[in-house]
Coordinates of C-alpha atoms in Angstrom, one line a residue:
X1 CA 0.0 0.0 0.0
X2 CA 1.5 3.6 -0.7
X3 CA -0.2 5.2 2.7
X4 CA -1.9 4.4 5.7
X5 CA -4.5 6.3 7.5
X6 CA -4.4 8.0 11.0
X7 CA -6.3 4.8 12.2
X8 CA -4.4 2.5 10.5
X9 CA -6.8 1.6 7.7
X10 CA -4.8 0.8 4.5
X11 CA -4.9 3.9 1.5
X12 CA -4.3 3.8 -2.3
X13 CA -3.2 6.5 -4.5
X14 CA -5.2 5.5 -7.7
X15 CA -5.2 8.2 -10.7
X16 CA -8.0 9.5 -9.6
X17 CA -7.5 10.0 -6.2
X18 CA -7.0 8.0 -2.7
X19 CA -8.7 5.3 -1.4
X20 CA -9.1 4.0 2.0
X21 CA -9.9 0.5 2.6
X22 CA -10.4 -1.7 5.4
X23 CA -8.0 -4.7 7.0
X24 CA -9.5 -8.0 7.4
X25 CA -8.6 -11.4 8.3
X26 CA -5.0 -12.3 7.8
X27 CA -4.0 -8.7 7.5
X28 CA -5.7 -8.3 3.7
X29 CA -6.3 -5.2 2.9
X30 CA -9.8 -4.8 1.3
X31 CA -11.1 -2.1 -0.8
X32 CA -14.1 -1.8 -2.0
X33 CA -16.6 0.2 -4.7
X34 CA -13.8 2.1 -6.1
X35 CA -15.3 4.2 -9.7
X36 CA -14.0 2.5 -12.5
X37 CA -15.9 4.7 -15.1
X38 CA -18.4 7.3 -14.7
X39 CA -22.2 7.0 -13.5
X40 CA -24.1 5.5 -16.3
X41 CA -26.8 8.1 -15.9
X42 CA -28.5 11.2 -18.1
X43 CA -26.7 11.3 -21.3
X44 CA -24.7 8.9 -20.1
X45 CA -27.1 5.6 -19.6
X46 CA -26.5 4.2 -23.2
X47 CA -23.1 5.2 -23.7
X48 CA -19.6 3.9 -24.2
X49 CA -18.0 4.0 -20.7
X50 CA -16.3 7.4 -19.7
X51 CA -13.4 8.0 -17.0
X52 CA -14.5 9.2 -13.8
X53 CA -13.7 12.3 -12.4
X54 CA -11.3 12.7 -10.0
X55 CA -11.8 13.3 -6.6
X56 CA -10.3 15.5 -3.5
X57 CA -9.1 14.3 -0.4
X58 CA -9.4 10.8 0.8
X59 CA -12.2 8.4 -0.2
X60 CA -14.0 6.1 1.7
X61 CA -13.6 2.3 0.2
X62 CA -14.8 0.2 2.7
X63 CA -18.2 -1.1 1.4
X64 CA -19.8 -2.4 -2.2
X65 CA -20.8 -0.1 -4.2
X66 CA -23.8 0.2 -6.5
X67 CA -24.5 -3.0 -8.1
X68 CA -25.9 -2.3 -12.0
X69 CA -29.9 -1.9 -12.4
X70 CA -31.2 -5.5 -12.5
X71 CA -34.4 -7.5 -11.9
X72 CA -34.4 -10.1 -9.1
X73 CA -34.4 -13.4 -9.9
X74 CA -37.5 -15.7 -9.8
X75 CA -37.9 -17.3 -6.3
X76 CA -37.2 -20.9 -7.0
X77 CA -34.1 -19.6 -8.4
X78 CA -33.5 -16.7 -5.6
X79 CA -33.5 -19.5 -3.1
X80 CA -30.4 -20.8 -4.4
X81 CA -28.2 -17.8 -6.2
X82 CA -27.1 -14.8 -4.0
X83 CA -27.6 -11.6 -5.4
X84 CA -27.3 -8.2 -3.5
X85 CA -29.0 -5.3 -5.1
X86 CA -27.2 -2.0 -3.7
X87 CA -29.3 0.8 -4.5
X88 CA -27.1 4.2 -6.4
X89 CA -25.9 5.8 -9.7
X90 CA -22.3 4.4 -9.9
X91 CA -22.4 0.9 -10.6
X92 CA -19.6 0.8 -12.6
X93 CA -17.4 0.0 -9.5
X94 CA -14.8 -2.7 -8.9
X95 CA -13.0 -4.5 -5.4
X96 CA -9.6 -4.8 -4.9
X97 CA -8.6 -7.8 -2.3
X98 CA -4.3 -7.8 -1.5
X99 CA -2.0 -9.4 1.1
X100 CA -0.6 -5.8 1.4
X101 CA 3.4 -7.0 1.5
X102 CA 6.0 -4.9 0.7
X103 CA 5.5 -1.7 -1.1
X104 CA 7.8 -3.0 -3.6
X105 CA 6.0 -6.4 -4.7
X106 CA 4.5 -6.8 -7.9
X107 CA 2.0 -9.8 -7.3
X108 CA -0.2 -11.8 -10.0
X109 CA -3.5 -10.1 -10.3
X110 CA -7.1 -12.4 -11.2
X111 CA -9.7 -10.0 -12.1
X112 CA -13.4 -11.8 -11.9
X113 CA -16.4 -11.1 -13.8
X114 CA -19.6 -12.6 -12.3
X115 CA -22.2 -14.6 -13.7
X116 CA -25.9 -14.5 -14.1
X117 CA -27.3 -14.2 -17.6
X118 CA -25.8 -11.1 -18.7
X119 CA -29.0 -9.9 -16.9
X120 CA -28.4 -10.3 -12.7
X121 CA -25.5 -11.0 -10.7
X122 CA -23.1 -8.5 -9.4
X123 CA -19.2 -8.4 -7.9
X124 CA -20.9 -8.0 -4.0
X125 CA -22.2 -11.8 -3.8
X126 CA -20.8 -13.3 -1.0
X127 CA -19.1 -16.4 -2.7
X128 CA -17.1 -13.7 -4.5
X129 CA -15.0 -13.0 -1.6
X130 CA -11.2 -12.5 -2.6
X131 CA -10.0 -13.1 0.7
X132 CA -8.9 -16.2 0.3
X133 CA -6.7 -15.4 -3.1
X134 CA -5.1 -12.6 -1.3
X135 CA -4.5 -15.0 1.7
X136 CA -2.2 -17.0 -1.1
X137 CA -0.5 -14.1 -2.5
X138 CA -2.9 -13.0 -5.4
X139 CA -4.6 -9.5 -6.1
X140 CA -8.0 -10.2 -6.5
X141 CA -10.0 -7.3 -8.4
X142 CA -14.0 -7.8 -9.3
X143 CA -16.1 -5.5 -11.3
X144 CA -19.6 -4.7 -11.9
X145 CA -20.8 -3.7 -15.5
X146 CA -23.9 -2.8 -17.2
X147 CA -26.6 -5.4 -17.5
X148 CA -29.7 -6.3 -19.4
X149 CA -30.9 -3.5 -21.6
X150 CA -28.9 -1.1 -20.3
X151 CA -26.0 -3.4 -21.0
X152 CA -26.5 -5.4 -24.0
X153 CA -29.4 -3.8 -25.4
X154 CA -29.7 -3.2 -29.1
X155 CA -30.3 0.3 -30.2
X156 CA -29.7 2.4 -33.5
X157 CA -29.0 5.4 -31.5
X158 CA -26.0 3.7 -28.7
X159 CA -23.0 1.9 -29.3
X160 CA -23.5 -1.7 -29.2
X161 CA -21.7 -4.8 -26.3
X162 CA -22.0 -1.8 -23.6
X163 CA -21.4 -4.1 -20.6
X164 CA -18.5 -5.5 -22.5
X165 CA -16.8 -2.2 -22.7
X166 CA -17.5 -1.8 -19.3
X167 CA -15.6 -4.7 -19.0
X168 CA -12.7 -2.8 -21.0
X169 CA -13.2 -0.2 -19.0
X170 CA -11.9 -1.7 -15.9
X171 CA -9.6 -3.7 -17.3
X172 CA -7.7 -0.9 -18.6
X173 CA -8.2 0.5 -14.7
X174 CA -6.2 -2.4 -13.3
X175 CA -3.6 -1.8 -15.6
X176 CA -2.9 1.7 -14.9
X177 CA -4.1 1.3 -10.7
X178 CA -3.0 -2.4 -10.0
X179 CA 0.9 -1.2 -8.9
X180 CA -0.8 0.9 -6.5
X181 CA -2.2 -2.5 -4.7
X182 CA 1.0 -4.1 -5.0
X183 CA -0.5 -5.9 -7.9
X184 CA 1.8 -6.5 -11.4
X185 CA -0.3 -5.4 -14.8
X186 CA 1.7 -7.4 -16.8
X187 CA 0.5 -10.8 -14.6
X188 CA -3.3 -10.5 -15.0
X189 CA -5.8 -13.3 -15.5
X190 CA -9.1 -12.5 -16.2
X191 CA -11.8 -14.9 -15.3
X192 CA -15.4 -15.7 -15.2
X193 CA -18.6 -18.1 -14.5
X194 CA -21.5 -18.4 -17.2
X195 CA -21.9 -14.8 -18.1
X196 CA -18.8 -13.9 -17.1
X197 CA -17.2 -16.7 -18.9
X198 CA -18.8 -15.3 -22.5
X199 CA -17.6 -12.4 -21.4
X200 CA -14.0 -13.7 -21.0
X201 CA -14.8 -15.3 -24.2
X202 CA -16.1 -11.8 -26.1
X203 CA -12.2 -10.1 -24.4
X204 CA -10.3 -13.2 -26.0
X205 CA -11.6 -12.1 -29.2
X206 CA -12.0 -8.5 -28.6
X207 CA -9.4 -6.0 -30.3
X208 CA -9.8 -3.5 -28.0
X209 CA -9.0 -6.0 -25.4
X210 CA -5.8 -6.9 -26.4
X211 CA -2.8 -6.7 -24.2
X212 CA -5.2 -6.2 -20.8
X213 CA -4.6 -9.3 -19.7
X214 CA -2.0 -12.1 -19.8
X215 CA -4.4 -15.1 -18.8
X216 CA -8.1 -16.7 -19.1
X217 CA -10.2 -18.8 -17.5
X218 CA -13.2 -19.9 -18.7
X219 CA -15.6 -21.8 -16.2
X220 CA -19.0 -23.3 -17.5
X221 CA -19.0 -20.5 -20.6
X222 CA -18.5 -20.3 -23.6
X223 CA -17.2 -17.5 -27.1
X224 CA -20.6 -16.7 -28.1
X225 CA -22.6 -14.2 -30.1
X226 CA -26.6 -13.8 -30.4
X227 CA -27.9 -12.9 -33.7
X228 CA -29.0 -9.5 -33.5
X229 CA -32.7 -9.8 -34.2
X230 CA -32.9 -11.8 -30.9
X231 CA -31.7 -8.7 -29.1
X232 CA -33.6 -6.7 -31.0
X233 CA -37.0 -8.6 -30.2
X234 CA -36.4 -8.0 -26.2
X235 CA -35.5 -4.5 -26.6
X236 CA -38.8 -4.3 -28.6
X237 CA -40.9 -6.2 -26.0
X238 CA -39.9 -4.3 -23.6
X239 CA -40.6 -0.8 -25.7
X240 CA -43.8 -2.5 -25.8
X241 CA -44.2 -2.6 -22.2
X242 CA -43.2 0.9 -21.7
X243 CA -45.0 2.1 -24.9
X244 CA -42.0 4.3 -26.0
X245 CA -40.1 3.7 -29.5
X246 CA -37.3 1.1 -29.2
X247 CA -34.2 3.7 -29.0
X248 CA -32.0 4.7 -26.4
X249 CA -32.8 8.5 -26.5
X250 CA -36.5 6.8 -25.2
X251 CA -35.5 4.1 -22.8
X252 CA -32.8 7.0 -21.1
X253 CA -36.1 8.6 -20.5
X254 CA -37.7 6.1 -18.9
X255 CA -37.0 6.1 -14.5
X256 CA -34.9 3.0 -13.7
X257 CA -37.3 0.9 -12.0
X258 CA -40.0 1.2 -14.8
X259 CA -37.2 -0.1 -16.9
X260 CA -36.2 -2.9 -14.4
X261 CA -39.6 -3.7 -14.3
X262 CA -40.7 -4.0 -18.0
X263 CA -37.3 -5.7 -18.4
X264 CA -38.0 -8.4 -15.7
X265 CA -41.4 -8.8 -17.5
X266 CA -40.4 -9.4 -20.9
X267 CA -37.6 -11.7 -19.8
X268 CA -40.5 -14.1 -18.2
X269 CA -41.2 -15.8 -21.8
X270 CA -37.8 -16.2 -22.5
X271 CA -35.2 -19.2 -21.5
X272 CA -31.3 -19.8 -22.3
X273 CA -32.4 -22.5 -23.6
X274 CA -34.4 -21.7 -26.7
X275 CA -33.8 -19.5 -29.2
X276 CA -36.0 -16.9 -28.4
X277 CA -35.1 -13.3 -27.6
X278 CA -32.8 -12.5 -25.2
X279 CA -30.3 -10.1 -24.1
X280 CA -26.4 -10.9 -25.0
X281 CA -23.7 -9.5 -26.8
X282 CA -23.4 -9.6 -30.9
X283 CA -20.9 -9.2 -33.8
X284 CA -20.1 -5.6 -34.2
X285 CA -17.5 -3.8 -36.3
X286 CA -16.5 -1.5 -33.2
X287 CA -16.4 -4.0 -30.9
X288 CA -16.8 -7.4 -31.3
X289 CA -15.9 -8.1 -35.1
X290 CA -16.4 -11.4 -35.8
X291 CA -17.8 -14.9 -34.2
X292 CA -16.1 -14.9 -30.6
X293 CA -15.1 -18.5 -30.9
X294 CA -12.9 -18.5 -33.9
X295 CA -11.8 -14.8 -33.1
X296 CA -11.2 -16.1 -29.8
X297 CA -9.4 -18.9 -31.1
X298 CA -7.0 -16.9 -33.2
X299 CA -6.3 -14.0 -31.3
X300 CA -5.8 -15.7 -28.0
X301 CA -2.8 -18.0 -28.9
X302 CA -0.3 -16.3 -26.7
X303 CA -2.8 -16.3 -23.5
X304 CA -3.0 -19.8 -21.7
X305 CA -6.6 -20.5 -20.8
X306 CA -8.1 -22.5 -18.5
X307 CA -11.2 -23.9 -19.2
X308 CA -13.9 -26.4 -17.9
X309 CA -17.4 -27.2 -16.6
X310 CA -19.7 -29.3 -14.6
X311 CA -20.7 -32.4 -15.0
X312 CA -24.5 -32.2 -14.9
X313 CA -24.9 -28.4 -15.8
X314 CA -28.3 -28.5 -16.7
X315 CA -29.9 -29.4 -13.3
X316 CA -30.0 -25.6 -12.3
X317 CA -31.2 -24.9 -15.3
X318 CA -34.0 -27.5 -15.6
X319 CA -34.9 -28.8 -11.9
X320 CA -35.7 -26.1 -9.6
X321 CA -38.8 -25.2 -12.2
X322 CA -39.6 -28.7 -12.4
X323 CA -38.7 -29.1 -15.7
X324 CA -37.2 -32.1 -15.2
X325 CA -40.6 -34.1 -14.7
X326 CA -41.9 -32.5 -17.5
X327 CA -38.8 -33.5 -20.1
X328 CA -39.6 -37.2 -17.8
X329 CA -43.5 -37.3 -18.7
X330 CA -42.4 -36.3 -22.4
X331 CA -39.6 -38.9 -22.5
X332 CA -38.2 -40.0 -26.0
X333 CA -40.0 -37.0 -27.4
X334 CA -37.5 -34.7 -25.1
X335 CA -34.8 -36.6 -26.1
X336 CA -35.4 -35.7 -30.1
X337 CA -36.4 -31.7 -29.3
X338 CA -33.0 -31.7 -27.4
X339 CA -31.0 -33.6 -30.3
X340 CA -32.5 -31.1 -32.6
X341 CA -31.9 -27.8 -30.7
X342 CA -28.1 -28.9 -30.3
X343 CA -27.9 -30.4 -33.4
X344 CA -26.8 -33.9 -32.8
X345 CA -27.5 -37.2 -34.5
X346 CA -28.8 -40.0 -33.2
X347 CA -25.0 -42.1 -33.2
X348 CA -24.4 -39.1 -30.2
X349 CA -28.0 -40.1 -28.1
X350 CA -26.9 -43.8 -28.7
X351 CA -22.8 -42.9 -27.0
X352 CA -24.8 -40.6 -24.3
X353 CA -27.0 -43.7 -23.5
X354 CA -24.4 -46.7 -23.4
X355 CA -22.2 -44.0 -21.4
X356 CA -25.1 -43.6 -18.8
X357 CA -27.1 -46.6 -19.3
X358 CA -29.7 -45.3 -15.9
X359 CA -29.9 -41.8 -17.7
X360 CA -33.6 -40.7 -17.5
X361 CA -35.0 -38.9 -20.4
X362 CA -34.2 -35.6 -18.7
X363 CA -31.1 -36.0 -18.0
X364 CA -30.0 -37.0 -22.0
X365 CA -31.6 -34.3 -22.9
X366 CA -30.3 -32.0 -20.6
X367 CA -26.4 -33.5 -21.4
X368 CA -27.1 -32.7 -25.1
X369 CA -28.3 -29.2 -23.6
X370 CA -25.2 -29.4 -22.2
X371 CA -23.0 -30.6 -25.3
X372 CA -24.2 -27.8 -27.0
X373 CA -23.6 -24.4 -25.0
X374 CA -21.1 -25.9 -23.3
X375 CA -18.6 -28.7 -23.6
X376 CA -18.4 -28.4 -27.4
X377 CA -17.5 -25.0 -27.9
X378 CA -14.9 -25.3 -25.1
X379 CA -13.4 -28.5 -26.4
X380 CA -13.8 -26.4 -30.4
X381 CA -11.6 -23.4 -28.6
X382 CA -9.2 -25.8 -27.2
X383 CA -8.8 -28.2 -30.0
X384 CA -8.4 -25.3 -32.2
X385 CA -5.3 -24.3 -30.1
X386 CA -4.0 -27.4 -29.9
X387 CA -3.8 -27.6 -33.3
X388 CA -1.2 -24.8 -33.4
X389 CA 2.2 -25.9 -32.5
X390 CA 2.6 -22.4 -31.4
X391 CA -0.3 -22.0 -29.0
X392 CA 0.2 -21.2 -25.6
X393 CA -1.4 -24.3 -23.6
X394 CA -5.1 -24.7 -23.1
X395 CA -5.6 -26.7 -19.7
X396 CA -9.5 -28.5 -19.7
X397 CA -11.2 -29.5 -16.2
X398 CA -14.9 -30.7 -15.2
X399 CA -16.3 -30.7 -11.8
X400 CA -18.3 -33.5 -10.7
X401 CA -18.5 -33.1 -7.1
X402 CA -22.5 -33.2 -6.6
X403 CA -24.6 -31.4 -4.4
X404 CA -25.7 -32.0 -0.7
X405 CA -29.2 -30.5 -2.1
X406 CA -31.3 -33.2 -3.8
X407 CA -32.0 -33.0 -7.4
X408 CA -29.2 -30.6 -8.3
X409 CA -26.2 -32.9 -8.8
X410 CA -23.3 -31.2 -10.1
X411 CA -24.7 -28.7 -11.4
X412 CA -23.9 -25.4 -13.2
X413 CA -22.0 -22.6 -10.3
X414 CA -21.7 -25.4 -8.4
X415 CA -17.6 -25.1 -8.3
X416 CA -17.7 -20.9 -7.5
X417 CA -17.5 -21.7 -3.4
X418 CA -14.8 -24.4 -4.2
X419 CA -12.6 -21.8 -6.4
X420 CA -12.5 -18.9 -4.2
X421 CA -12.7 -20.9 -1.3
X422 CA -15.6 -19.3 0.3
X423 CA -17.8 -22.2 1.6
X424 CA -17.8 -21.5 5.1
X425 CA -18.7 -17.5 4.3
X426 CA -22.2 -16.7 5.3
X427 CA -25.0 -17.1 2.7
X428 CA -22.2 -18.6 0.5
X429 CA -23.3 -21.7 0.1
X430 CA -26.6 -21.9 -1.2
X431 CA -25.8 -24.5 -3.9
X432 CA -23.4 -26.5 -2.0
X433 CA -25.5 -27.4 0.8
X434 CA -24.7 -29.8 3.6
X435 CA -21.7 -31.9 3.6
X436 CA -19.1 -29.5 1.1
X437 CA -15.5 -30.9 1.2
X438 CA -13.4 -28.3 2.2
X439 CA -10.5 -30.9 1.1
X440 CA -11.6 -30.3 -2.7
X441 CA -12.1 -26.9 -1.9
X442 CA -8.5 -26.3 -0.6
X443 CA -7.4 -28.4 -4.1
X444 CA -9.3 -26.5 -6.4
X445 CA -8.6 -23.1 -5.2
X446 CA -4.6 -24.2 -5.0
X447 CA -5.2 -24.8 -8.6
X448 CA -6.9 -21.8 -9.3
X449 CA -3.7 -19.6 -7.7
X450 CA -1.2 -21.9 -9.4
X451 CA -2.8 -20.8 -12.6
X452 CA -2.6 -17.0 -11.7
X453 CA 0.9 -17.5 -10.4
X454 CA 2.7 -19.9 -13.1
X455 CA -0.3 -20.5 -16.0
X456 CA -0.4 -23.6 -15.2
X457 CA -2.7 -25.4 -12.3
X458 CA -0.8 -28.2 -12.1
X459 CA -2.2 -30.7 -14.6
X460 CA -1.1 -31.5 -18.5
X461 CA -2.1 -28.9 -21.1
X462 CA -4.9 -30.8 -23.1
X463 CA -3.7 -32.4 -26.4
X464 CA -7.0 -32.6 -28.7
X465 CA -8.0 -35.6 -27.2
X466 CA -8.7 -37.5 -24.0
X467 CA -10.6 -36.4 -21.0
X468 CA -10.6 -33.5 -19.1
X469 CA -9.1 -32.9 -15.1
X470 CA -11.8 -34.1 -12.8
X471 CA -12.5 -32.5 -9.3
X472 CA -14.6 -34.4 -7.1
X473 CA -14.6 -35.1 -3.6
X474 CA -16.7 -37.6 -0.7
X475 CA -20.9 -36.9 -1.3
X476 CA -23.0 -36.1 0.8
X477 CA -23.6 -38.6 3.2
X478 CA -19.9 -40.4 3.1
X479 CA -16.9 -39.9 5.2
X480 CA -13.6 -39.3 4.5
X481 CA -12.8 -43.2 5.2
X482 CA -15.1 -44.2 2.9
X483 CA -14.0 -42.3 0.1
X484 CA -10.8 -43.5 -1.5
X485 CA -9.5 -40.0 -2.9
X486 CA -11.0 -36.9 -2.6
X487 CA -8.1 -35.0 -4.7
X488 CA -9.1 -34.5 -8.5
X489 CA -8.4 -37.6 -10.3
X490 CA -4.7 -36.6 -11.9
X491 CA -3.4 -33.9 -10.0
X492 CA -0.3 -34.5 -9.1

């Protein structure tokens, strides 16, 4: 740290002005809802993402900031996913977690981008808790951006991918503020979960991202690109809803809870699943210039990535709605609207059945599901690195570790507690439930540091071929004696 406060709480001269944090466990310094980019408000809601101003004096860092506008999720789903809404006009914020050691150190830096549809989710859950990476020597950073229409939404009056330069945006922060928090800008890996992982996914391929970042990780996401009449169709619901034309100049007019609202109502009809509208980010000449997964695949050959998933994904998708039963009762007619929505042939149902002979109809359907937003795309990205003598080293992993709550297995965000090693943190383990290994946690998250520290976590690159690292650990219900090994199968 450069300063420290009368009190002794730790300070941070950013280019924009100091910050004072707070000191936690282990003597981690903690800052927290420092301005990355201006308030996205007035002329400024649909816009590209502008500095913020500076500030006099001393500012206070030692609580979230805003979180972006958002509706809450439905409350089957609220039940299981934490997500704080902080009330406020600058949302474009970010967290800095750092061991605080000598003034001199220039540590590896992870900078994490959360999850939740590209619509919900924010850097203040508590499972995002960089505590633990600062406790083993890495600078953790995590950022809100813009979200849903204010985000992603597709207007002819406002640049397009908003929330992904937002992501730019702080990117471009940590390298010109990291040294500050003892951090290293030329050591950063960025990483996310589902949302956060296409966003990853959107930077790899991004021109304007390039040189931000060192590193990926991908977890349970994949390069991806909606075709812009799908975005175009929610922005027009929801213009519907307010019954103003479908441009920016009218939804900046609208208050922010009446946009919230008509937002959270047009997203009710749609599902991740289908193909029908939906907010995401799309090709673009400005920012995004071509399909994420080849671009990603070309222009991220110097960055090692890491890159994986879970092994039943699809049961927080399907079963807390009770889709499950339903995809049940419909049975071999499930099967063939899942082999035609991810576009396999029958020879792939026929492998998915003789690999899981007790598969119900659900859960085939729900692995093709699976195949198709997932694991194929990943395995495309890796092979297609692979294939290039030159590459850097692409390093694959699947978590199969299910959980202590019935009916969601191992299911997609299941591994978040187990990578930042938050599953004793209050309210952080919703999906876990009883009986979480803290063994596999203390594994995973090793890996996850290794990763920042070295790029690698400690396993063979992947080749093209062959399966990926698996974490699991002792379920629910067994001890430790009765489980033969509850390290990931191959890690040294």
């Amino acid at each position: 740290m450069n300063t420290a406060g009368v009190d002794g709480r730790p300070r941070a001269k950013t280019r924009h002005g100091v910050v004072e944090g707070r000191t936690g466990p282990g003597r981690i310094a903690v800052f927290r809802g420092i301005p990355y980019a201006a308030p996205p408000v007035g002329p400024l809601r649909f816009a590209a993402p502008r500095p913020p101003e500076a500030w006099e004096g001393v500012r206070d860092a030692g609580a979230y900031g805003p979180t972006a506008p958002k509706p809450p999720y439905p409350p089957r789903f609220a039940a299981l996913l934490a997500d704080p809404d902080i009330p406020g006009d600058d949302c474009l914020n970010l967290n800095v977690w750092t061991p605080a050691p000598d003034p001199a150190a220039r540590l590896p830096v992870m900078v994490w981008l959360h999850g939740g549809a590209l619509t919900r989710g924010s850097s203040a859950v508590p499972l995002y808790d960089g505590s633990a990476f600062a406790r083993d020597g890495v600078v953790l950073v995590s950022a809100n951006y813009r979200l849903g229409a204010l985000g992603y939404g597709l207007f002819p009056d406002a640049p397009a991918n908003r929330g992904l330069l937002d992501q730019i945006a702080a990117l471009t922060w940590v390298q010109e503020n990291i040294g500050a928090f003892d951090g290293d800008p030329g050591r950063v890996t960025v990483f996310g979960e589902s949302a956060g992982a296409i966003s990853v996914g959107a930077l790899l391929a991004a021109p304007r991202a390039a040189g931000l970042f060192a590193q990926a990780a991908l977890q349970s996401g994949a390069p991806e690109a909606l075709p812009r009449d799908r975005v175009r169709a929610m922005v027009r619901r929801m213009a519907a809803l307010l019954k103003v034309p479908a441009t920016a100049a009218a939804f900046a007019a609208v208050p922010t809870a009446d946009l919230v609202a008509a937002q959270g109502a047009a997203s009710r009809r749609s599902s991740p699943l289908a193909a029908g509208p939906a907010f995401g980010l799309v090709t673009d000449p400005d920012t995004l210039p071509g399909d994420p997964l080849r671009e990603a695949a070309v222009r991220s050959a110097g960055v090692p990535l890491l890159l994986g998933w879970t092994s039943e994904e699809y049961r927080l998708w399907l079963a807390p709605t009770g889709a499950m039963r339903l995809l049940d009762r419909l049975g071999p007619l499930a099967v063939a609207l899942a082999r035609a929505r991810s576009g396999k042939d029958r020879a792939a149902v026929q492998a998915l059945r003789e690999a899981l002979p007790a598969a119900s109809p659900a859960e085939i359907a729900g692995h093709l599901l699976t195949d198709r937003l997932l694991r194929d795309p990943l395995r495309r990205l890796a092979g297609a690195r692979a294939a290039d003598p030159a590459a850097a080293p692409s390093f694959l992993y699947e978590f199969a570790w299910p959980s202590g709550i019935p009916g969601l297995g191992a299911c997609h965000a299941l591994e978040l507690g187990f990578v930042f090693d938050t599953l004793a943190v209050p309210a952080g383990g919703h999906l876990a439930g009883p009986g979480a290994p803290q063994e596999l946690a203390d594994v995973m998250h090793a890996a996850w540091v290794r990763f920042a520290v070295s790029g690698s976590p400690g396993w063979a690159a992947w080749d093209g071929g062959g399966p990926p690292m698996v974490f699991d650990g002792p379920r629910s219900g067994e001890t430790e004696e009765s489980v033969p090994a509850v390290t990931p199968q191959g890690l040294p």
